[in-house]
mmCIF file of C-alpha atoms in Angstrom:
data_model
loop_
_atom_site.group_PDB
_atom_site.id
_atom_site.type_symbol
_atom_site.label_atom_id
_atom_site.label_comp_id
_atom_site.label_asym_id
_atom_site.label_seq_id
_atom_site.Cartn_x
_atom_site.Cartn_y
_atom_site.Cartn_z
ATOM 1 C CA UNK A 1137 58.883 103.963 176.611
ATOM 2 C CA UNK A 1138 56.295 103.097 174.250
ATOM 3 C CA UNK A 1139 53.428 104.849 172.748
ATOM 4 C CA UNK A 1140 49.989 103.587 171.286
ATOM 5 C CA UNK A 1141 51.553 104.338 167.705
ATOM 6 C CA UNK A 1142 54.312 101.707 168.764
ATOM 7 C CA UNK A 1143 51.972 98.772 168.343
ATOM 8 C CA UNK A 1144 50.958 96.546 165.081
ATOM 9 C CA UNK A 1145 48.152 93.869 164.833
ATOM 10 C CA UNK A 1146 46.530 92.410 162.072
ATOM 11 C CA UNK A 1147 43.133 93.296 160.323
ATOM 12 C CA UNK A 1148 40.877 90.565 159.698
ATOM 13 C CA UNK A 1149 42.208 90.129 155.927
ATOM 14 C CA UNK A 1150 46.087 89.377 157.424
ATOM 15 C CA UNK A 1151 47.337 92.756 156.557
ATOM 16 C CA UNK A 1152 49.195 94.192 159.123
ATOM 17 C CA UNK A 1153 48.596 97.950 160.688
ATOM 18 C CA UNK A 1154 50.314 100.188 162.425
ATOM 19 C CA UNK A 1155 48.798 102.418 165.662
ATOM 20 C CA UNK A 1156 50.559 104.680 163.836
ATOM 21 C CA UNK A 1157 48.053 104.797 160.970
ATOM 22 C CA UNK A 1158 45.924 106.434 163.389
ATOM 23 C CA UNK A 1159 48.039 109.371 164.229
ATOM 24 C CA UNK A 1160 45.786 112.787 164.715
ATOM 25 C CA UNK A 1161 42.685 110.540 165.096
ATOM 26 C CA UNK A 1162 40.469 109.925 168.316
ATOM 27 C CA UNK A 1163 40.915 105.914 168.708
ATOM 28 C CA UNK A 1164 38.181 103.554 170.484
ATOM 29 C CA UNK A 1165 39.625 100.497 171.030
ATOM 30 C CA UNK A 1166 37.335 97.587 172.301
ATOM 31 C CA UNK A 1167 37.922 93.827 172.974
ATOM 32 C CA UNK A 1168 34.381 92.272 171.536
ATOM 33 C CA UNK A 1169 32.776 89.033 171.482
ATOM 34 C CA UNK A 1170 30.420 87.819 168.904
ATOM 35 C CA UNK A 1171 27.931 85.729 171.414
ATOM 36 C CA UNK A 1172 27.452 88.018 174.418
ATOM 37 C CA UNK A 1173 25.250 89.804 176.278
ATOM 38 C CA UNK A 1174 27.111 93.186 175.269
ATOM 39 C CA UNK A 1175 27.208 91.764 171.221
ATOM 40 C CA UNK A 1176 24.346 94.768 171.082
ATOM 41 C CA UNK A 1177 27.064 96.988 171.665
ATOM 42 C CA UNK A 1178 28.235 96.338 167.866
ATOM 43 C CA UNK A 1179 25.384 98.690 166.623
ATOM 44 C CA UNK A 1180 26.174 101.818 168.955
ATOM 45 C CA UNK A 1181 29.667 101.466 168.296
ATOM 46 C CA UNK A 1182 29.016 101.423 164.910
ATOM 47 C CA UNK A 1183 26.714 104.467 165.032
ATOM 48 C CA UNK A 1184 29.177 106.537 166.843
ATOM 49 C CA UNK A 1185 31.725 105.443 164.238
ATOM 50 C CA UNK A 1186 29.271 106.636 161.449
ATOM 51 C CA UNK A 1187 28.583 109.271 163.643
ATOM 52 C CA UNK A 1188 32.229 110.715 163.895
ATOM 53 C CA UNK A 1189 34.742 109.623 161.785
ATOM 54 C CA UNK A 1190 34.759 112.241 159.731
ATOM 55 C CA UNK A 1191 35.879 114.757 162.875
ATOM 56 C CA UNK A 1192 38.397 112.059 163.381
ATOM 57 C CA UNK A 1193 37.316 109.027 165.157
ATOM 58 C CA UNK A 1194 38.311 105.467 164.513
ATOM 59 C CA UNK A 1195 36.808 102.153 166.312
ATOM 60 C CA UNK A 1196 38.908 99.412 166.277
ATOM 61 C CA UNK A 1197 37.694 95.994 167.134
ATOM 62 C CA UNK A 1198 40.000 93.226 168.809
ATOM 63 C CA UNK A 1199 37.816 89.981 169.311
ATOM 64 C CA UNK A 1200 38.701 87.989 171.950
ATOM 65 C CA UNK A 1201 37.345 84.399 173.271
ATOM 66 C CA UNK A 1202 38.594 84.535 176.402
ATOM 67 C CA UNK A 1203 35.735 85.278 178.209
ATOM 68 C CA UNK A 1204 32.913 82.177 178.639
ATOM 69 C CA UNK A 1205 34.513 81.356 175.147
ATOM 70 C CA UNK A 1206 31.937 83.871 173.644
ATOM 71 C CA UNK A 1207 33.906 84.275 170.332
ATOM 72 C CA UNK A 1208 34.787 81.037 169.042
ATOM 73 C CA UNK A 1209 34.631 81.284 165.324
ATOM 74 C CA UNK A 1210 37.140 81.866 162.982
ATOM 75 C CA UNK A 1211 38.045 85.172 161.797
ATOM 76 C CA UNK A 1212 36.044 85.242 158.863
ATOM 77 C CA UNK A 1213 33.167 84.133 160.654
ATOM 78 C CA UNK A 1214 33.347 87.046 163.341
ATOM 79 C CA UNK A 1215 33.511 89.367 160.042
ATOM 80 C CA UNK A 1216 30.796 88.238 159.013
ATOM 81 C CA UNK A 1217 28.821 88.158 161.657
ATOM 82 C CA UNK A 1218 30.015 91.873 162.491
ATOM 83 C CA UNK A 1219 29.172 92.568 158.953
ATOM 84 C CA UNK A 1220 25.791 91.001 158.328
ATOM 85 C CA UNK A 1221 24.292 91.761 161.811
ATOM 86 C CA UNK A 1222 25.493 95.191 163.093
ATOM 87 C CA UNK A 1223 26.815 96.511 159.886
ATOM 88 C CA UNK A 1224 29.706 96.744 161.190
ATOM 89 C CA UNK A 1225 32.279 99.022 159.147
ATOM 90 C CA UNK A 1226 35.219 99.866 161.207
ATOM 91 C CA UNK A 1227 38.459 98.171 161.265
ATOM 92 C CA UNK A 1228 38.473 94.870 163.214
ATOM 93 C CA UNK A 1229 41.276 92.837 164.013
ATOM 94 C CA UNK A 1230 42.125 88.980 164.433
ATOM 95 C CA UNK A 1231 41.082 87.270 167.169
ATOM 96 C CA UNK A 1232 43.788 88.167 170.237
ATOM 97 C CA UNK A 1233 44.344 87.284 174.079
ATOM 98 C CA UNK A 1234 43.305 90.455 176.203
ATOM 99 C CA UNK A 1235 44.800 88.700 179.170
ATOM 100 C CA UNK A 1236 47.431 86.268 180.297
ATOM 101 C CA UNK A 1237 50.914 85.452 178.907
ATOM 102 C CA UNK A 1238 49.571 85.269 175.618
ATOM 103 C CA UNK A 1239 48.189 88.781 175.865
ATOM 104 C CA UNK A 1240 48.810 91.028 172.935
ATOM 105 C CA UNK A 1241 51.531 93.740 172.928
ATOM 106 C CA UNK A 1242 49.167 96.436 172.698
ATOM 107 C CA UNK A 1243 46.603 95.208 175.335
ATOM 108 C CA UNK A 1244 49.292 94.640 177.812
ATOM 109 C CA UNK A 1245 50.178 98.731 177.170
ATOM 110 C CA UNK A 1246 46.318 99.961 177.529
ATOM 111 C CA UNK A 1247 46.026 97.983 180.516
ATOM 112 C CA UNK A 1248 49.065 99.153 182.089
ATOM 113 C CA UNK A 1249 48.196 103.067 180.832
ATOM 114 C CA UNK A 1250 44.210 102.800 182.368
ATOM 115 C CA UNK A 1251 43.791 99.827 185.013
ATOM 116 C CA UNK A 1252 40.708 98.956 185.395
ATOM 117 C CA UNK A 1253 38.681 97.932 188.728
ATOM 118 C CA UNK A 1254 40.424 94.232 188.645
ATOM 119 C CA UNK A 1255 44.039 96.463 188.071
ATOM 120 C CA UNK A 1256 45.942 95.421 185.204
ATOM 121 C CA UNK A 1257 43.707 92.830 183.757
ATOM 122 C CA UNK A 1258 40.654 92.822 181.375
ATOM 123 C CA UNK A 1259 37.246 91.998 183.325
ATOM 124 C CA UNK A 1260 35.097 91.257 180.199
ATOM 125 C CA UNK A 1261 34.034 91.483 176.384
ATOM 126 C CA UNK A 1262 33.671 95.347 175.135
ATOM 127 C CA UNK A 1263 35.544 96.999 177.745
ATOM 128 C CA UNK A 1264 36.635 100.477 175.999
ATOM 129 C CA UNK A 1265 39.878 102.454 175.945
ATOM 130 C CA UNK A 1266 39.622 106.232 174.751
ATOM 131 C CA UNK A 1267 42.853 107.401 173.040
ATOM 132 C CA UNK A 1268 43.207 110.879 172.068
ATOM 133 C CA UNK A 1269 45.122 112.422 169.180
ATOM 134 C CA UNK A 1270 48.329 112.591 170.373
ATOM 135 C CA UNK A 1271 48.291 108.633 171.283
ATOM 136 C CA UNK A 1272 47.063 108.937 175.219
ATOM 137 C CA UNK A 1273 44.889 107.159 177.130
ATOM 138 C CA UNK A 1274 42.683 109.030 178.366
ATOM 139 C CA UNK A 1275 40.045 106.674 179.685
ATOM 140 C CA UNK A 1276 38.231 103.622 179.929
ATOM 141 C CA UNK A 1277 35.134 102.185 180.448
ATOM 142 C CA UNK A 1278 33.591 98.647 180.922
ATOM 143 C CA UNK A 1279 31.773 96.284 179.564
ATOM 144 C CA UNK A 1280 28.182 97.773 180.973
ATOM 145 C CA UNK A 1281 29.175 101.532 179.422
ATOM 146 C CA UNK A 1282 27.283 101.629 176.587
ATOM 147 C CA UNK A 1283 28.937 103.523 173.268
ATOM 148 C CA UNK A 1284 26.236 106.054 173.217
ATOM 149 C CA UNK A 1285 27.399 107.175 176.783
ATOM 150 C CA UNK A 1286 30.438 107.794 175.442
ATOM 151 C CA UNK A 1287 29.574 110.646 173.154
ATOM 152 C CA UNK A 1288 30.312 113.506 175.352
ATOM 153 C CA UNK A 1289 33.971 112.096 175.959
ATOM 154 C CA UNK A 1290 34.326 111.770 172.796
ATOM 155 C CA UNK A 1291 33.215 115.373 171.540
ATOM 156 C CA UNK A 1292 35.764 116.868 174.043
ATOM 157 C CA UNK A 1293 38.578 115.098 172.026
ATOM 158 C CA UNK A 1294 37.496 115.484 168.700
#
């Protein structure tokens, strides 16, 4: 059976990482989108990055563009809009599905570990998963939960 260390994707500059990387750590992952009404989000996730990762948490940011096509640019122009807007300095990854056939590896495990309201599938941009340090899902949260209401969940792992 797999684990959340089991899975690879690629950071925005091609390399590829490991889950495994993030062994020991509290993980946040989130599917994000650079032209929706959640895009705000960016900044509180970054704070609570900036916030924590020295206790141990790591954000990790999978755009996706399959919702109302709300991430259509290339890779280096979601960067750099992460970048130059939100000041965004946590890993993000390549574009990816979150749903479908096409859906990738490790969104097809978080889904299946924490279903959501619709079940197995993804309802929107920013919906979280909360991993703890030995690789579980603990929890997740949609689109509307906001990263700063997140804090206390987070604290209990850390």
């Amino acid at each position: 059976m797999n684990t959340f260390y089991d899975f690879t994707a690629a950071k925005m500059d091609g390399t590829e990482a490991t889950m495994s990387d993030y062994k020991g750590k509290v993980v946040l992952v989130v599917n994000t989108a650079s032209k929706c009404g959640f895009t705000p989000q960016f900044e509180g996730l970054e704070k609570l990055y900036e916030d924590y990762k020295d206790k141990g948490l790591e954000v990790l940011g999978f755009p996706c563009n399959q919702f109302a096509h709300q991430d259509s640019g290339t890779n280096a122009e979601i960067q750099e809009f992460c970048q130059l807007n939100y000041g965004v300095k946590f890993t993000m990854f390549q574009k990816i599905d979150v749903n479908g056939a096409n859906a990738h590896p490790l969104y097809k495990y978080l889904k299946q570990e924490a279903k959501g309201a619709l079940g197995g599938t993804i309802k929107w941009n920013f919906t979280k998963f909360l991993i703890d340090r030995e690789g579980k899902v603990i929890a997740r949260f949609g689109s509307a939960t906001k990263p700063e209401e997140l804090v206390s969940e987070i604290e209990k792992l850390l």
